[in-house]
mmCIF file of C-alpha atoms in Angstrom:
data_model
loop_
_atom_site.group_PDB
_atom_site.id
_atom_site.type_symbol
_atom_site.label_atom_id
_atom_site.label_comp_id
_atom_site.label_asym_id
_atom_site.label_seq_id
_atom_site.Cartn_x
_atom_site.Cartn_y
_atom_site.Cartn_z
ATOM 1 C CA UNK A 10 96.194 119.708 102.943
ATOM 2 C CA UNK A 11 92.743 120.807 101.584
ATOM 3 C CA UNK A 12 89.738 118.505 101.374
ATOM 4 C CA UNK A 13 87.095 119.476 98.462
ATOM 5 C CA UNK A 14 83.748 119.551 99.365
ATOM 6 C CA UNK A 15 80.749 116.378 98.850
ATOM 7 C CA UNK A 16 79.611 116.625 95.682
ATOM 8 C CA UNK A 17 82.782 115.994 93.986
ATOM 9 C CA UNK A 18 83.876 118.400 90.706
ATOM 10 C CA UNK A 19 80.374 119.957 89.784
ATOM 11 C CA UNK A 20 80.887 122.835 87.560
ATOM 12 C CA UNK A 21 78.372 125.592 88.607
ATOM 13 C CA UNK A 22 78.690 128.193 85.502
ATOM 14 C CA UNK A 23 77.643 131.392 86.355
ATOM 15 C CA UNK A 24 74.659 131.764 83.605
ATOM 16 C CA UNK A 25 71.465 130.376 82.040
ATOM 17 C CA UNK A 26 73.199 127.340 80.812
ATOM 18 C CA UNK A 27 72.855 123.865 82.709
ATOM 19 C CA UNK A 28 75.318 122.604 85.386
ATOM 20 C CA UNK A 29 77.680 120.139 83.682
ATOM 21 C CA UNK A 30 79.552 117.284 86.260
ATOM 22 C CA UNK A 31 83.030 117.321 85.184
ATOM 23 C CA UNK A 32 84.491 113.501 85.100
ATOM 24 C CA UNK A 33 85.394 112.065 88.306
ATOM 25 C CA UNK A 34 89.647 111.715 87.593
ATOM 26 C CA UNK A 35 89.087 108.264 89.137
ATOM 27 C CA UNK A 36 87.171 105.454 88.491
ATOM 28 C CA UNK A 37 86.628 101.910 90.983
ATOM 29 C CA UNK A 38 85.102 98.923 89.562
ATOM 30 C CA UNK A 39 85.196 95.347 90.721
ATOM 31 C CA UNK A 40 87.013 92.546 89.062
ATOM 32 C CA UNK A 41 84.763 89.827 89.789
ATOM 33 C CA UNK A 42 87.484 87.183 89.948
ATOM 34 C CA UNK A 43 87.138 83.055 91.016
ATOM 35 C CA UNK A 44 85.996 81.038 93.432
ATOM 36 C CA UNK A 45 88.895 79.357 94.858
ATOM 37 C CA UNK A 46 89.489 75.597 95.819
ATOM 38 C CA UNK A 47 89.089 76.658 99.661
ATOM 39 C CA UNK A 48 85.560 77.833 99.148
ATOM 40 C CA UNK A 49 86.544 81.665 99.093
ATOM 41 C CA UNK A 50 86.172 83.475 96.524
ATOM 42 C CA UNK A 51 88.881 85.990 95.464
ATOM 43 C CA UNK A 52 87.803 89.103 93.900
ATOM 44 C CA UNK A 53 89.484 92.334 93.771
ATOM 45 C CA UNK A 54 88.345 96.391 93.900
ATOM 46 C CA UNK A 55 89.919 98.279 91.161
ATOM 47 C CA UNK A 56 90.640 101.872 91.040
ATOM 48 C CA UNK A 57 91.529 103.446 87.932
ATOM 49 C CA UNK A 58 93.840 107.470 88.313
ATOM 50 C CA UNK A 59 93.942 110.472 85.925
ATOM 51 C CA UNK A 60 97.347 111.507 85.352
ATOM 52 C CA UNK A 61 98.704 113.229 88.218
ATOM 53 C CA UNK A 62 96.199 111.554 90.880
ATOM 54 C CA UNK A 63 96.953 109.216 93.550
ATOM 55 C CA UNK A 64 95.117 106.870 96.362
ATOM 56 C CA UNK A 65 95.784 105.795 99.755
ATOM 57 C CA UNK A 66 96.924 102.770 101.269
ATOM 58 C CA UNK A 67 95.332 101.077 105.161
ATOM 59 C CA UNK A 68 97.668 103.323 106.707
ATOM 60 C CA UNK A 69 97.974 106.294 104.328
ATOM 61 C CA UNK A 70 100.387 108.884 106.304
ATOM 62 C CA UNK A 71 99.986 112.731 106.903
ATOM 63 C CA UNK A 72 96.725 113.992 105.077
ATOM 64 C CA UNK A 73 95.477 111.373 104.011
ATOM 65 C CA UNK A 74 92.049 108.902 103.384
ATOM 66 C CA UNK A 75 92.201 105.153 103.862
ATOM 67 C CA UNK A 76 89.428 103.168 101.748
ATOM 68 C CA UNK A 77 85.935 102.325 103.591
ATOM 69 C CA UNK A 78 83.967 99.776 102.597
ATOM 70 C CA UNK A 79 80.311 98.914 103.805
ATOM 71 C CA UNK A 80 79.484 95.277 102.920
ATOM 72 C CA UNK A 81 76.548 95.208 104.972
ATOM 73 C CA UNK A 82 74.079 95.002 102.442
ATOM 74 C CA UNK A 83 75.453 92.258 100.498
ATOM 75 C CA UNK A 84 74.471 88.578 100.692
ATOM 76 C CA UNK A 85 76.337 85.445 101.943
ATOM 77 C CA UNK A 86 79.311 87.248 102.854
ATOM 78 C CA UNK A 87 80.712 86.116 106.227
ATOM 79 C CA UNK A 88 83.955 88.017 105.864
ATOM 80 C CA UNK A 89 86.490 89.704 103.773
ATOM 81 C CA UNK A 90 90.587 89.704 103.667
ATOM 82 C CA UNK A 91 92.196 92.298 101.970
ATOM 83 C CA UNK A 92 95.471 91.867 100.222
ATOM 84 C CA UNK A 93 97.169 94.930 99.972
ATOM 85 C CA UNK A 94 100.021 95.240 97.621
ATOM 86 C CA UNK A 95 103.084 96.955 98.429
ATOM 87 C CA UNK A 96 102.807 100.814 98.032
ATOM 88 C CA UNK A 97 104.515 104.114 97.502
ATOM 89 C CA UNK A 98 106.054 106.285 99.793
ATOM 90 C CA UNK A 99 104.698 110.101 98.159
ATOM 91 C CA UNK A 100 106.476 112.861 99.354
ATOM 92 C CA UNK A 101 105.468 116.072 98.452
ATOM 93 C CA UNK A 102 105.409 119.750 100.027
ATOM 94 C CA UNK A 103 106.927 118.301 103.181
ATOM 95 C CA UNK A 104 104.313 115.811 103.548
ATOM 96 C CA UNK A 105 104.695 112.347 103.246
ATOM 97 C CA UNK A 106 101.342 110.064 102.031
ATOM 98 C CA UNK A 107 101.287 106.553 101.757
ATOM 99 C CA UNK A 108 99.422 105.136 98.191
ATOM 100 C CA UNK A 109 99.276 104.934 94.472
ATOM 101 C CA UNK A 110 99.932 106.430 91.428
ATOM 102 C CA UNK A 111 98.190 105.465 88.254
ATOM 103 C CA UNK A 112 96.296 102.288 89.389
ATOM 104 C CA UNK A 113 95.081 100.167 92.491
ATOM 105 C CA UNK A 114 94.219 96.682 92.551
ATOM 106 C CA UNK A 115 93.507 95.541 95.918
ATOM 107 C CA UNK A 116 92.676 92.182 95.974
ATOM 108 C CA UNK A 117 89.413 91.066 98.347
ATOM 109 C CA UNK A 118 89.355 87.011 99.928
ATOM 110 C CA UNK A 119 85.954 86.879 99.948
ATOM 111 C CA UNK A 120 84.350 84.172 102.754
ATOM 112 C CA UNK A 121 80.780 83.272 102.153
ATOM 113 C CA UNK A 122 78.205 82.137 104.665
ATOM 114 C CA UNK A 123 76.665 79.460 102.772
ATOM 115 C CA UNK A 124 80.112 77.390 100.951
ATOM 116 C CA UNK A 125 78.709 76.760 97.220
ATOM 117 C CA UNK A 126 76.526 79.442 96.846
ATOM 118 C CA UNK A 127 76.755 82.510 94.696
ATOM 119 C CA UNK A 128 77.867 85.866 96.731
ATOM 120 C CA UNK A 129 76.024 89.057 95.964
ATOM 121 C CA UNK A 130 78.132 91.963 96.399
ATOM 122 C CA UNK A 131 76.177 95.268 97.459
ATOM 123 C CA UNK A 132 78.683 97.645 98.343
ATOM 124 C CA UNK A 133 79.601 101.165 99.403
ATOM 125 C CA UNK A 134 82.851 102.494 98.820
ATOM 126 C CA UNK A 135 84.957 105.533 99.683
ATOM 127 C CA UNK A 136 88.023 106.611 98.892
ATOM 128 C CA UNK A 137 90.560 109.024 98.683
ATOM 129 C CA UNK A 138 92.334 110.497 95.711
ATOM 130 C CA UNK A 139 94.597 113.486 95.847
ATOM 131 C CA UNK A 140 95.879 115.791 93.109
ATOM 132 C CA UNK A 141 96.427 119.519 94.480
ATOM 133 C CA UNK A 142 93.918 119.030 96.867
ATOM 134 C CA UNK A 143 92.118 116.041 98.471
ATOM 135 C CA UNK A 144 88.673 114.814 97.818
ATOM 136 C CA UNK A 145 86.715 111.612 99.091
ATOM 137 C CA UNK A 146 85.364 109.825 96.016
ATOM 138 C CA UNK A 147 82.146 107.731 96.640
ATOM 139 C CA UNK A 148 81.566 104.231 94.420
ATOM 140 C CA UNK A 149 78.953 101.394 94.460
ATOM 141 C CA UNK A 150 79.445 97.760 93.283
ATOM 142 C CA UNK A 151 76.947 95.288 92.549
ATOM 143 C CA UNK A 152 77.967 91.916 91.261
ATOM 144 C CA UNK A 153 77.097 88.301 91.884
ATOM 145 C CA UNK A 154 80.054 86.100 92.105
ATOM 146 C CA UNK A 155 79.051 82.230 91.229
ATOM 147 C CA UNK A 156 80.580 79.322 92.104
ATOM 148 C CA UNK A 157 81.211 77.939 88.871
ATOM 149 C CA UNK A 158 83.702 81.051 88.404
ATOM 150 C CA UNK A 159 86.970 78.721 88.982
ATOM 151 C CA UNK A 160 89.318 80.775 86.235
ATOM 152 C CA UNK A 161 91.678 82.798 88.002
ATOM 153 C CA UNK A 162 92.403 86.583 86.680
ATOM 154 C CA UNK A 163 96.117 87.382 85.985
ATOM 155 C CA UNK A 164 95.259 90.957 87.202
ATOM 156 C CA UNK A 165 94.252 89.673 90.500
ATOM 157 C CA UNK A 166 97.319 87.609 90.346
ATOM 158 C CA UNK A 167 99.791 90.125 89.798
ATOM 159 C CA UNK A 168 98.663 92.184 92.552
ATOM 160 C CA UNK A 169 98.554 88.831 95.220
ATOM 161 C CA UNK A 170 102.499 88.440 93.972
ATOM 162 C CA UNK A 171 102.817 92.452 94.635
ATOM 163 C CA UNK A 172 102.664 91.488 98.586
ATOM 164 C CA UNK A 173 104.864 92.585 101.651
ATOM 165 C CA UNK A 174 107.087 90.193 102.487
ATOM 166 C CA UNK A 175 106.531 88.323 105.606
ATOM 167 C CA UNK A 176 109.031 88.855 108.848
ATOM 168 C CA UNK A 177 110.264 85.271 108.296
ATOM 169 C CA UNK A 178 110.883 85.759 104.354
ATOM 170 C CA UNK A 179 112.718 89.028 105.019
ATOM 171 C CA UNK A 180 114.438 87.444 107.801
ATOM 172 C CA UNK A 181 113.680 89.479 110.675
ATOM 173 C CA UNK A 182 115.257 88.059 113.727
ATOM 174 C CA UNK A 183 113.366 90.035 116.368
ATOM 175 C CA UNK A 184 110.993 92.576 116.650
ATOM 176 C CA UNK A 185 110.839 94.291 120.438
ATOM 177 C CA UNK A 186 108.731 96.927 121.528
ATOM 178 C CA UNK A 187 108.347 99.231 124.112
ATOM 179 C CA UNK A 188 105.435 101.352 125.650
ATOM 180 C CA UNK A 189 105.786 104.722 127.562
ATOM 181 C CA UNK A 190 102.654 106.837 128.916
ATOM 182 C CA UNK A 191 101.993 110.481 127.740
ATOM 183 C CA UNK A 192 99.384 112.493 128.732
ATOM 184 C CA UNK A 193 97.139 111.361 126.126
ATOM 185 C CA UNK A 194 98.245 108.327 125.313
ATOM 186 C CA UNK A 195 101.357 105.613 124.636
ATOM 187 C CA UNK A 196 104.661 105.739 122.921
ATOM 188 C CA UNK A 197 105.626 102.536 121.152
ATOM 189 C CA UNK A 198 109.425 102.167 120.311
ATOM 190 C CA UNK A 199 109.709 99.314 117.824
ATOM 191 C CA UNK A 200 113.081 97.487 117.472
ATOM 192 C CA UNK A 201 113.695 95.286 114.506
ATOM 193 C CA UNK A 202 116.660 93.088 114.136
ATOM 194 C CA UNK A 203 116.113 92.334 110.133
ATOM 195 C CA UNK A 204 118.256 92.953 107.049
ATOM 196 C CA UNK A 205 118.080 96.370 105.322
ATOM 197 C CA UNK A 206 115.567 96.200 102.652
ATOM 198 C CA UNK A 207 116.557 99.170 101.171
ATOM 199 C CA UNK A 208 117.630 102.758 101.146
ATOM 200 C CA UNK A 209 115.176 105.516 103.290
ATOM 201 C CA UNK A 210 113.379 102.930 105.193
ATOM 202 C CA UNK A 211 110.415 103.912 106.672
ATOM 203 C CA UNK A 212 108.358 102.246 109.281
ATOM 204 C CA UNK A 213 104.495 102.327 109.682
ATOM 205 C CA UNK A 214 102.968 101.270 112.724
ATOM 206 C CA UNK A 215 99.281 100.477 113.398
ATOM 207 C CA UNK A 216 96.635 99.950 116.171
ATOM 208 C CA UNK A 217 94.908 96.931 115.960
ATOM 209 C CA UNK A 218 92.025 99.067 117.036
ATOM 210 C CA UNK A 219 90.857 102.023 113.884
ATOM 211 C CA UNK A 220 89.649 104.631 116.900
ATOM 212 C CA UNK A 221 93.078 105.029 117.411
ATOM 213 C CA UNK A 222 95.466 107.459 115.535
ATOM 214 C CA UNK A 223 98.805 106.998 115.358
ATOM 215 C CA UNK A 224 101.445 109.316 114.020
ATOM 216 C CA UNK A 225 103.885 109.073 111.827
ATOM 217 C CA UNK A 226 107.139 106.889 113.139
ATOM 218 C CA UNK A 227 110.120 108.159 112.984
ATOM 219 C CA UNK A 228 112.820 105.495 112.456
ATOM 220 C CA UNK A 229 116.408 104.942 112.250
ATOM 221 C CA UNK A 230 119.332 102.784 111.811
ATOM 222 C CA UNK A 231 120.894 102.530 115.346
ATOM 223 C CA UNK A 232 125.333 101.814 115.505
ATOM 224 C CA UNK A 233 124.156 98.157 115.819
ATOM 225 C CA UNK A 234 122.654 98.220 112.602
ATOM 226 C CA UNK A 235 118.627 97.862 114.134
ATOM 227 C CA UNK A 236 115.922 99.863 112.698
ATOM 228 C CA UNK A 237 114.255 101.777 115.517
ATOM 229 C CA UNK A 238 111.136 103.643 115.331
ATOM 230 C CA UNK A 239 108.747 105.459 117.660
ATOM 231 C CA UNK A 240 105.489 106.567 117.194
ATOM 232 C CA UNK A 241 102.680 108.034 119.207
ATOM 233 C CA UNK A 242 99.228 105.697 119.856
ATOM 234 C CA UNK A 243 96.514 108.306 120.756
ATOM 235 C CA UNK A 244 92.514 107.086 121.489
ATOM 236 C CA UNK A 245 89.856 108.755 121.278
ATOM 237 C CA UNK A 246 89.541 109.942 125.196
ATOM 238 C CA UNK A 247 93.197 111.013 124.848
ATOM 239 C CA UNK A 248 94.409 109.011 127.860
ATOM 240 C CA UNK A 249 97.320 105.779 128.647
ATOM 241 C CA UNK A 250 95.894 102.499 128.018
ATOM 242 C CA UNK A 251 97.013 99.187 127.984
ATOM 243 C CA UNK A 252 98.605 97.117 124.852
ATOM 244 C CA UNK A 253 99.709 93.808 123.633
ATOM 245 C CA UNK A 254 101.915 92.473 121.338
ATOM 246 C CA UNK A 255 99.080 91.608 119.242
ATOM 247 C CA UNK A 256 97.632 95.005 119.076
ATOM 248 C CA UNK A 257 100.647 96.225 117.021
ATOM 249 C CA UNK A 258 101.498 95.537 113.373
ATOM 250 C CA UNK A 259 104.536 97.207 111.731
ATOM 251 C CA UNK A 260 105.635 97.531 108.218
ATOM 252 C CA UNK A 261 109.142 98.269 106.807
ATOM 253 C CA UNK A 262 108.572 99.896 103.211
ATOM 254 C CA UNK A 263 111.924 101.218 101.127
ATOM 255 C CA UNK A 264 113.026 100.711 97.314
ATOM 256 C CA UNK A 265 109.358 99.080 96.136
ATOM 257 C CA UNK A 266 109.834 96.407 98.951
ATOM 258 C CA UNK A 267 107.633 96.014 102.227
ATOM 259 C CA UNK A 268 108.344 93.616 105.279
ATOM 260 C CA UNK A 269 104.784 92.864 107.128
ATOM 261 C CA UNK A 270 105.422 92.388 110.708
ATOM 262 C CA UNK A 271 102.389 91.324 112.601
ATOM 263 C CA UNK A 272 102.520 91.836 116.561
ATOM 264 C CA UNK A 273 105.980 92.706 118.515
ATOM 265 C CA UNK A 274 107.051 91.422 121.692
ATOM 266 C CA UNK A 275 105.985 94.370 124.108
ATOM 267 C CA UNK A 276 107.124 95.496 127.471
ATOM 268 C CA UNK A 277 106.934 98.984 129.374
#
């Protein structure tokens, strides 16, 4: 898959006429949202496709760009959950991309430093949106969220109620793993007693540590009727290292469901 070049869609026209910037075919914006009873304020970035376009999810499979965001310049911000609604499975060309089509709303739990006080959000964001080819789309947001913001959004809602289920809601029984050394890393096999969610399961699993890649998982339905997957845990000096169950987390996606399964009982 082909990434496009920094600056993104600039006609150059071969003549005396000026450049012209084509529109970007996506757009992010921030839905400034409420502060909630807890003292958090929930807010959510929104990212707006052309036709045809798509954008990535945390984990976003062969090819593609998870969203960055650099909150360091904004005020009383102590920390930030994201909610990430379910996505799509994309296959295309024999490559298979974790996202959206049309529309993102990812919903940000926004903790503030100083409980009462307004948040000022000063952020840089990329992302990445895919047609034919790839490209990393830059965006900047700058908002102050107040305290006396207590209505909640129904867009911001919808998306919350768009969430994985958890293991227990899904009814996972179990969920075993185990680690094997290669050369440059660790093999994780993940076993998950659980309910079928769905035809074409797939199962994503991630490092609690971003340095590392991961490939994709292959999984299966085993005769007992367990989904088992494998997939390969590389760091960046390509060598074994040790894990712990917390250092995993594993999501079941199939038929517009997800199961969010964080940590698995590991052993070598």
């Amino acid at each position: 898959m082909k990434f496009a070049p920094l600056p993104l869609f600039a006609a150059l026209l071969v003549s005396a006429a000026p450049v012209v910037a084509e529109p970007a075919p996506a757009q992010v914006t921030l839905l400034p949202g409420w502060r909630m009873d807890n003292g958090h304020h929930m807010a959510a970035l929104r990212v707006t496709l052309d036709d045809g376009w798509k954008t990535y999810w945390r984990a976003p499979g062969e090819g593609g760009i998870p969203p960055e965001v650099d909150w360091s310049q904004s005020v009383n911000v102590a920390g930030v959950t994201y909610h990430w609604p379910v996505p799509e499975v994309i296959s295309r060309d024999d490559m298979t991309t974790i996202g959206y089509k049309h529309e993102l709303i990812l919903p940000l739990e926004l903790t503030p430093a100083q409980a009462g006080d307004p948040i000022h959000i000063d952020a840089d964001i990329l992302v990445g949106i895919c047609e034919e080819i790839c490209v990393p789309l830059e965006a900047q947001v700058d908002a102050v969220l107040n305290d006396t913001d207590r209505d909640p959004d129904p867009v911001i809602e919808r998306a919350l109620a768009a969430r994985p289920d958890t293991a227990g809601e899904a009814g996972v029984v179990t969920a075993s793993c185990t680690r094997e050394d290669l050369s440059d890393g660790v093999r994780v096999t993940a076993r998950l007693d659980m309910p079928a969610i769905g035809a074409d399961e797939i199962v994503v699993m991630e490092a609690d540590n971003p340095t590392i890649w991961v490939s994709e998982a292959v999984s299966v339905r085993d005769g007992a009727g367990h989904l088992v997957a494998h997939a390969d845990f590389v760091p960046p000096n390509a060598r074994p290292f040790e894990m712990t169950s917390d250092d995993l987390r594993l999501t079941v996606i199939a038929a517009g469901r997800a199961v969010d399964i964080d940590g698995c009982d590991l052993s070598d």
